CSV table of C-alpha atoms and ligand atoms in Angstrom, one decimal:
chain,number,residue,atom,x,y,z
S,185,UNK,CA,12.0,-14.3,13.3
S,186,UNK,CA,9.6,-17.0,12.3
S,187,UNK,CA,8.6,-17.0,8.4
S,188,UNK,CA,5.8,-18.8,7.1
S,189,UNK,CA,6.1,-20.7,4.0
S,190,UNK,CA,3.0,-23.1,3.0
S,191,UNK,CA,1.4,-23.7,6.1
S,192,UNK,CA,5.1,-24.2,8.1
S,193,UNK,CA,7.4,-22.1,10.2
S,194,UNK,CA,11.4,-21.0,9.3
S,195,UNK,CA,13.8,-19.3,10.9
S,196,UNK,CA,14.4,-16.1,8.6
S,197,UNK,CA,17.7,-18.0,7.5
S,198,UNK,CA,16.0,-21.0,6.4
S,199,UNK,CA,13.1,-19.2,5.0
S,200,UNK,CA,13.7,-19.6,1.0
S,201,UNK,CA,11.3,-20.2,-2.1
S,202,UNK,CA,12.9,-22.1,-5.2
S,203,UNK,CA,14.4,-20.1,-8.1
S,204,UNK,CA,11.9,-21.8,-10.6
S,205,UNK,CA,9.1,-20.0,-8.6
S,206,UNK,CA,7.3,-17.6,-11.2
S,207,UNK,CA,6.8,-15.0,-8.5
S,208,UNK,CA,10.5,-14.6,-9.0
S,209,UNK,CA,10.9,-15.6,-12.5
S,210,UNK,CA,8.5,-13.3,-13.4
S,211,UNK,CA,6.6,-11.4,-10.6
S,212,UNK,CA,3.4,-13.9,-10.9
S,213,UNK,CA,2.1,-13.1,-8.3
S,214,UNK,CA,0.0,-10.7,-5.7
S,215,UNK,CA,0.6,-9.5,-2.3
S,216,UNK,CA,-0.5,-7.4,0.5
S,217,UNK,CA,1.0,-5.4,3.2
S,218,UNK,CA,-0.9,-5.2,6.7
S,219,UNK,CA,0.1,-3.4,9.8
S,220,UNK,CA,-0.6,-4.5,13.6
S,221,UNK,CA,-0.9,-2.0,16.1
S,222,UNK,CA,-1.1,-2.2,19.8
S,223,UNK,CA,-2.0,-6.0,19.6
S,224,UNK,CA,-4.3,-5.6,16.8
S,225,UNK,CA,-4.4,-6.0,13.3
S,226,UNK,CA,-5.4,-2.9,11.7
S,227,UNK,CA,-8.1,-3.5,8.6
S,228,UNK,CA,-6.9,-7.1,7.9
S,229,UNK,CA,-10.5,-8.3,6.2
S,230,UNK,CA,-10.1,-5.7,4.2
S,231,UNK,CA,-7.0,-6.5,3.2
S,232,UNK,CA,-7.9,-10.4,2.7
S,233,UNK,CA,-10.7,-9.2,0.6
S,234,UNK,CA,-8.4,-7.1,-1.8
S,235,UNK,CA,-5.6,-9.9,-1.7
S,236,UNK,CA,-8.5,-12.7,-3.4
S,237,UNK,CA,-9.4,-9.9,-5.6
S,238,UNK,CA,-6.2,-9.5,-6.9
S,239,UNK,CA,-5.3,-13.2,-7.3
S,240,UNK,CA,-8.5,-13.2,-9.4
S,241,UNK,CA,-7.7,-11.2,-11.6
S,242,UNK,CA,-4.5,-12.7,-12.4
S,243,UNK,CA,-6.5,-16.4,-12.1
S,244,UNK,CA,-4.2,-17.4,-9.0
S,245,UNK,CA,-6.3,-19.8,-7.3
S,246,UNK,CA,-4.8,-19.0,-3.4
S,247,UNK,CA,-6.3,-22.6,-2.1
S,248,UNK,CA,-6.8,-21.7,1.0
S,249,UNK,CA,-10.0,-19.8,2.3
S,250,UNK,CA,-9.6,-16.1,3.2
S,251,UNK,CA,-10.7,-17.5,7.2
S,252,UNK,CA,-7.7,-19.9,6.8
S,253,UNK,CA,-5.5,-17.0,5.8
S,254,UNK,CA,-6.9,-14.9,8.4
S,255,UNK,CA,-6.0,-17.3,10.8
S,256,UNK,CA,-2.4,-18.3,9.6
S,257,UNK,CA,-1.6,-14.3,9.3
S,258,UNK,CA,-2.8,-14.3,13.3
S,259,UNK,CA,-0.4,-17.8,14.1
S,260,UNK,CA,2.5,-15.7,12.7
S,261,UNK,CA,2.3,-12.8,14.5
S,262,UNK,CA,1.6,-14.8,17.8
S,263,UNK,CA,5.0,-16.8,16.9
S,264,UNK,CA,6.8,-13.9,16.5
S,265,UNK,CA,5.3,-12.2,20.0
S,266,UNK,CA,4.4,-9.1,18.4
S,267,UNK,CA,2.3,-6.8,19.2
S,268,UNK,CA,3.1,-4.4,16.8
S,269,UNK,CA,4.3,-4.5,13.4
S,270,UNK,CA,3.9,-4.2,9.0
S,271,UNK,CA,3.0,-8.0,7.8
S,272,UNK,CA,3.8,-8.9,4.0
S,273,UNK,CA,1.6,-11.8,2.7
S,274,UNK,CA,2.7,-13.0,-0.1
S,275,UNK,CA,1.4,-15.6,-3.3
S,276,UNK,CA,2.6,-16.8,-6.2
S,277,UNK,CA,1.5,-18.9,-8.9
S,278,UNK,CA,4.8,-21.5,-7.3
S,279,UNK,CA,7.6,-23.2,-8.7
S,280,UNK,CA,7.6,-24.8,-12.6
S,281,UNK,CA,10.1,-24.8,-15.0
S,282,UNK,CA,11.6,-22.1,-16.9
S,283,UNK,CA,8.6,-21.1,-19.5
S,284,UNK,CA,6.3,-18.9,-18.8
S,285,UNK,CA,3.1,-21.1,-19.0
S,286,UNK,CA,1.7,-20.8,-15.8
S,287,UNK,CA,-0.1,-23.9,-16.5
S,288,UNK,CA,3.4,-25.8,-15.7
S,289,UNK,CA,3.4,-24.4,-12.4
S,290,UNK,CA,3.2,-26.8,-9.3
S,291,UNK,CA,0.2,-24.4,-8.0
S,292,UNK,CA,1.2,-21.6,-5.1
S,293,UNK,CA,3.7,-20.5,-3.0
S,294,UNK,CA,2.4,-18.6,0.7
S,295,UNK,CA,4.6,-16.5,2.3
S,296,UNK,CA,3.8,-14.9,5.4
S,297,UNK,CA,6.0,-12.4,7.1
S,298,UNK,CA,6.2,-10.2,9.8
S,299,UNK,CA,8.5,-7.4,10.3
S,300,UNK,CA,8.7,-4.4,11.1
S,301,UNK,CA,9.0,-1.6,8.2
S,302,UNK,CA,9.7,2.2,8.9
S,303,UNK,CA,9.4,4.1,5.0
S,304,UNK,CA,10.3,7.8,5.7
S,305,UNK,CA,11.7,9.8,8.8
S,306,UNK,CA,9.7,10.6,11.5
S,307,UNK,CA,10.4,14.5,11.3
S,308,UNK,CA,8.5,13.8,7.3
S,309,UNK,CA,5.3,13.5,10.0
S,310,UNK,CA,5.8,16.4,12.0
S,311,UNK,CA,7.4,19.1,8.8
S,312,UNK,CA,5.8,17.6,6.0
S,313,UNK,CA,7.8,15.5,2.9
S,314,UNK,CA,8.8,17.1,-0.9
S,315,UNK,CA,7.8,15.1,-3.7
S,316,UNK,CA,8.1,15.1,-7.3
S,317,UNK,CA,5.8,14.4,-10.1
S,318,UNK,CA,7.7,11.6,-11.3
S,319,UNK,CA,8.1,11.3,-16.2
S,320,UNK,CA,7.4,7.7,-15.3
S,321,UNK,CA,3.5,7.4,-16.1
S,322,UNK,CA,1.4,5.0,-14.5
S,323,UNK,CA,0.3,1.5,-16.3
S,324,UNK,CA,-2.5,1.8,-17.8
S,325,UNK,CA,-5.6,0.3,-16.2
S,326,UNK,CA,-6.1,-1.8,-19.6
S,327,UNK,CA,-3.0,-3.6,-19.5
S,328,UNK,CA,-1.8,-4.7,-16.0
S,329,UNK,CA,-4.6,-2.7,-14.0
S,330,UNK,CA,-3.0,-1.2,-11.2
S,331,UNK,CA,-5.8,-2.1,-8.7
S,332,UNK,CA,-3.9,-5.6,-9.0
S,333,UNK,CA,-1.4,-5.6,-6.1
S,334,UNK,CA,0.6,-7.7,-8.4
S,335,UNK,CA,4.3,-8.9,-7.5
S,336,UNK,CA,5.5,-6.2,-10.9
S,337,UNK,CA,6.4,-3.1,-9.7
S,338,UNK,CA,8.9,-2.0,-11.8
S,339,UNK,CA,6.3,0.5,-13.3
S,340,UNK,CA,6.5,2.2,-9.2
S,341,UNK,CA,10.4,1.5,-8.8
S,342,UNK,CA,11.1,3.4,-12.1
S,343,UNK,CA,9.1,6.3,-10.5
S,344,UNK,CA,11.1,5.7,-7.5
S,345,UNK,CA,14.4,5.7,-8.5
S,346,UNK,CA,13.4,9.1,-10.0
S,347,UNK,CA,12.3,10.3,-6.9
S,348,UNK,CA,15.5,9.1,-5.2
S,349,UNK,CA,17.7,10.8,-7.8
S,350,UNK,CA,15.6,14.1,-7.4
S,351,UNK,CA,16.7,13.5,-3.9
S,352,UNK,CA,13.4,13.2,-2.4
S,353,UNK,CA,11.7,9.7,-0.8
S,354,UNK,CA,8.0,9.7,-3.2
S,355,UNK,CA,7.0,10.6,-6.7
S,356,UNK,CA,3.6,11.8,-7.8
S,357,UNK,CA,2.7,9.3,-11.1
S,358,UNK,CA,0.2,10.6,-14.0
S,359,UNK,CA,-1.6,8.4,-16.1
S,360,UNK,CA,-1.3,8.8,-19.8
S,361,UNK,CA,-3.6,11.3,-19.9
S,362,UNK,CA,-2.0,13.9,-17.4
S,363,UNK,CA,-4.3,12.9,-14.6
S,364,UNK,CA,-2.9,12.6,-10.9
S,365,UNK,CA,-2.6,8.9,-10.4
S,366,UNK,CA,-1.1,7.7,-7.0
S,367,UNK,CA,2.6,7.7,-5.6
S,368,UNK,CA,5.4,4.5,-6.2
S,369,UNK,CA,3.5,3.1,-2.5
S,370,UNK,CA,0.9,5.8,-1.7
S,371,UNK,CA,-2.2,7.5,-2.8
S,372,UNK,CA,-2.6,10.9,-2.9
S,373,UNK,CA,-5.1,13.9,-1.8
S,374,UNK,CA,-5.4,17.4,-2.3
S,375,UNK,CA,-7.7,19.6,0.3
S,376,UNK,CA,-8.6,23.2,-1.2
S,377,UNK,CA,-10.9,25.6,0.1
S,378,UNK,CA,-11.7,22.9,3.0
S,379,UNK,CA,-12.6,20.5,0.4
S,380,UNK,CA,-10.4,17.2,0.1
S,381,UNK,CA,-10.5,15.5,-3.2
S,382,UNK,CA,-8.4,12.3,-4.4
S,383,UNK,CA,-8.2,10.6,-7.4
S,384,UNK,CA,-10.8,7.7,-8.4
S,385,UNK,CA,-9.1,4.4,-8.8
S,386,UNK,CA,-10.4,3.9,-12.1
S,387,UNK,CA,-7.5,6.5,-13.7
S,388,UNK,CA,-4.7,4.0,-12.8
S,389,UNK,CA,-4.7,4.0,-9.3
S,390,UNK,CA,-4.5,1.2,-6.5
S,391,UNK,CA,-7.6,1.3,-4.4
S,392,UNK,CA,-5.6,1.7,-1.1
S,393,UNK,CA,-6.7,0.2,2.0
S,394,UNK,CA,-5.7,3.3,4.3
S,395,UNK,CA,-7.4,5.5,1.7
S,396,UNK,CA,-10.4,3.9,1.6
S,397,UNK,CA,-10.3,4.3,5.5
S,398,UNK,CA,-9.2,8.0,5.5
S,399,UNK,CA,-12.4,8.9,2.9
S,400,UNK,CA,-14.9,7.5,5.5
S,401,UNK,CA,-12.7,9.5,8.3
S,402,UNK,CA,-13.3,12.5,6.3
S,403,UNK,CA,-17.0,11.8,6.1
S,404,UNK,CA,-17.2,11.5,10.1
S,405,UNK,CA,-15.1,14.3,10.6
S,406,UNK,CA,-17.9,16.2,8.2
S,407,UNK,CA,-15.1,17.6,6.1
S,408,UNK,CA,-16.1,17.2,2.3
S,409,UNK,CA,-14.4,14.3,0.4
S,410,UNK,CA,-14.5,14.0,-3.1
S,411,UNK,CA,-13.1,11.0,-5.3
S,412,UNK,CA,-12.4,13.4,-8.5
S,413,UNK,CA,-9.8,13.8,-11.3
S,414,UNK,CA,-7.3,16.0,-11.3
S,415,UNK,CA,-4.2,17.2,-12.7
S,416,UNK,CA,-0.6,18.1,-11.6
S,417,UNK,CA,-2.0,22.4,-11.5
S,418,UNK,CA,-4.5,21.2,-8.9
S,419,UNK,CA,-1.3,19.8,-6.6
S,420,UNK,CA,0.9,23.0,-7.0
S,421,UNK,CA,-2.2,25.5,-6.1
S,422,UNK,CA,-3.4,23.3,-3.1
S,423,UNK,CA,-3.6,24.4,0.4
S,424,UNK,CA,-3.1,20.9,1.4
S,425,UNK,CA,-1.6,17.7,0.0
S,426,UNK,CA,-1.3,14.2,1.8
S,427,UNK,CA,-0.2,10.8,1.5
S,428,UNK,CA,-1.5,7.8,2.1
S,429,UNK,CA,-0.7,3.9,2.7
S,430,UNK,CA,-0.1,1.0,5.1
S,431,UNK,CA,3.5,1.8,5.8
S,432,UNK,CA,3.3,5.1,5.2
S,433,UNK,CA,0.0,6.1,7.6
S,434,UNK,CA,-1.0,9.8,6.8
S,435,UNK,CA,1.8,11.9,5.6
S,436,UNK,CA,2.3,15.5,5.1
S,437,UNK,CA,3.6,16.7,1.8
S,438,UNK,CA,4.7,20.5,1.4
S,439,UNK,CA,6.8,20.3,-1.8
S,440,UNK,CA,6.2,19.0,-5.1
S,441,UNK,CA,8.6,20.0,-8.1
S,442,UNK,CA,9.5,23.1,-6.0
S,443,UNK,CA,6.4,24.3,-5.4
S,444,UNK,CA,5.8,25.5,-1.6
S,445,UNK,CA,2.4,23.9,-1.4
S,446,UNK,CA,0.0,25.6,1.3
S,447,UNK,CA,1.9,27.5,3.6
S,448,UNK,CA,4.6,24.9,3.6
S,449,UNK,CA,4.0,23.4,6.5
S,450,UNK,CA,1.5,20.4,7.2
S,451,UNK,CA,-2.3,21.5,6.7
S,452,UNK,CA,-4.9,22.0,9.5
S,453,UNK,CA,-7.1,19.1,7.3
S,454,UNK,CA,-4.3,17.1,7.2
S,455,UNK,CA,-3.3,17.1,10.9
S,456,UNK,CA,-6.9,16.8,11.7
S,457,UNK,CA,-7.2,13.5,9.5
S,458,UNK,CA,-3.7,12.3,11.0
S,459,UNK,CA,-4.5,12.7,14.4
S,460,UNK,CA,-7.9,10.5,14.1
S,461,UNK,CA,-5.8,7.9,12.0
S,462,UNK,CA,-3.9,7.5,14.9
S,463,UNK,CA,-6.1,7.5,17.4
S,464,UNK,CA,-8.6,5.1,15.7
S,465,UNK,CA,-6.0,2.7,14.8
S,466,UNK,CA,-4.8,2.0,18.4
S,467,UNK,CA,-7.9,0.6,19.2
S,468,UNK,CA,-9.6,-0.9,16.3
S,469,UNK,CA,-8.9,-4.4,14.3
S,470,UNK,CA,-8.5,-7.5,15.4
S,471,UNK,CA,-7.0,-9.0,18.4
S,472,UNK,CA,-4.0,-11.1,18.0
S,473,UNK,CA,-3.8,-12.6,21.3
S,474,UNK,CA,-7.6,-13.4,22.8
B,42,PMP,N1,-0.5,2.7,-4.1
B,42,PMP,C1,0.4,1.8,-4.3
B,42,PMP,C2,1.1,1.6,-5.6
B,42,PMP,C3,0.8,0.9,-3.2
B,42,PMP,O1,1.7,0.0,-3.4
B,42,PMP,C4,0.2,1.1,-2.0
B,42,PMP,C5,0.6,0.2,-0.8
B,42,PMP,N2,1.9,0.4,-0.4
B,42,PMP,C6,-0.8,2.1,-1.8
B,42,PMP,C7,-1.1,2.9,-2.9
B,42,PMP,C8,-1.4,2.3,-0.5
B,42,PMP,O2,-2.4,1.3,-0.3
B,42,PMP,P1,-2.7,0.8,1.2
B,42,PMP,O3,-3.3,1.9,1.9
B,42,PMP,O4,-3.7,-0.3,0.9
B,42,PMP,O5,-1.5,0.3,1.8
């Protein structure tokens, strides 16, 4: 495996950042995660777009144009002969000393890699998952806004560590308020009486990539979509209740806090979503090797 630091090319063994880089001194940094199918990289503009935004908001001058990035995302996919795969771009604000003035920082650190990443079973797809509604509440969007896809996570590994301890793979999180949030890597969305509805971003919510795609699936399929706030009542008396992300695709969820949800088994919306996710992604994005 080829891993790109900074413009250059390491074996995975060789592929190492200093210890004095504030992305690991003190998560200082944004990142993305992108998936390739079937010799195309799914969404990856949109994914570009989001990883500027982020390193905006957290004043992290990338230095290099989101074509450029574009391009050196494509280079390290071609070097690694995939076709297939989940990528994980990756800035920081670099290496400085050991304060945390980001002003002492030598500038950025890129990290490009390309893997492959595989987050729950496969028989989570075809039976549906259980979840919990994780005591861990979300950040709130006034300190470190969650639409940041910033390097600190510990807010989501908390969460998941209680999921994990409940003895399931994902936890619902709330904001402050009680409102449904997101999951520690997904988004969520409840579908009752043939209406879908998911949470708007500005609760505390990342504004996810494959979400964003599956609410203007929804549209095209004509079912009704609704970005709308709701609480944890609304997930236990749904008919439906589905996941959302890069790694994670569409996912089934038929169990939160011990609560049968539906008919516990996947939901007719749900499948009907899934099945377009997977047929649009095999042959939409952007060619990797023209
Ligand atoms: N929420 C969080 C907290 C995430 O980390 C992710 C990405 N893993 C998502 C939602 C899903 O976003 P996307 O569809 O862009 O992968």
């Amino acid at each position: 495996m080829l891993v790109y630091i900074n413009g250059k090319f390491y074996e995975k063994e060789h592929a190492k950042i200093s210890v004095f880089d504030h992305g690991f001194l003190y998560g200082d940094g944004v990142f993305e995660g992108i998936r390739a199918y079937n010799g195309r990289v799914f969404l990856l503009e949109e994914h570009v777009r989001r990883l500027f935004d982020s390193a905006k908001a957290i004043m992290l001058d990338i230095g290099l144009s989101k074509e450029r990035i574009i391009e050196d995302i494509l280079t390290t996919i071609r070097k690694n002969n995939l076709q297939e795969g989940y990528l994980r771009v990756i800035v920081t604000r670099g290496y400085g000393d050991l304060g945390l003035d980001p002003v002492n920082c030598n500038g950025v650190t890129v990290v490009i890699i390309a893997d492959k990443l595989k987050i729950y079973p496969q028989d989570f797809y075809e039976k549906g998952m259980s979840t919990i509604i994780s005591s861990t509440r979300k950040n709130n969007a006034d300190t470190i806004n969650p639409k940041i896809k910033s390097l600190n996570y510990l807010n989501n590994i908390f969460a998941k560590l209680e999921a994990r301890h409940a003895g399931v793979f994902e936890a619902i999180m709330l904001n402050r308020e009680g409102y449904v949030c997101e999951c520690t890597g997904d988004n969520i969305f409840v579908v009752s009486n043939g209406k879908i509805k998911t949470p708007p971003t500005y609760l505390g919510a990342l504004q996810g990539i494959t979400r964003d795609f599956v609410i203007g699936l929804s549209k095209k399929l004509n079912i009704e979509i609704r970005e709308e706030p709701f609480t944890q009542y609304e997930i236990y008396t749904a008919d439906e209740c589905f996941l959302t992300g890069t790694a994670a695709e569409v996912i089934p969820v038929i169990k939160v806090d011990q609560r049968i949800i539906g008919g516990g088994k996947p939901g007719k919306i749900t499948k009907q979503i899934s099945d377009e996710f997977k047929s649009t992604v095999k042959i939409q994005g952007i060619e990797i090797y023209k």
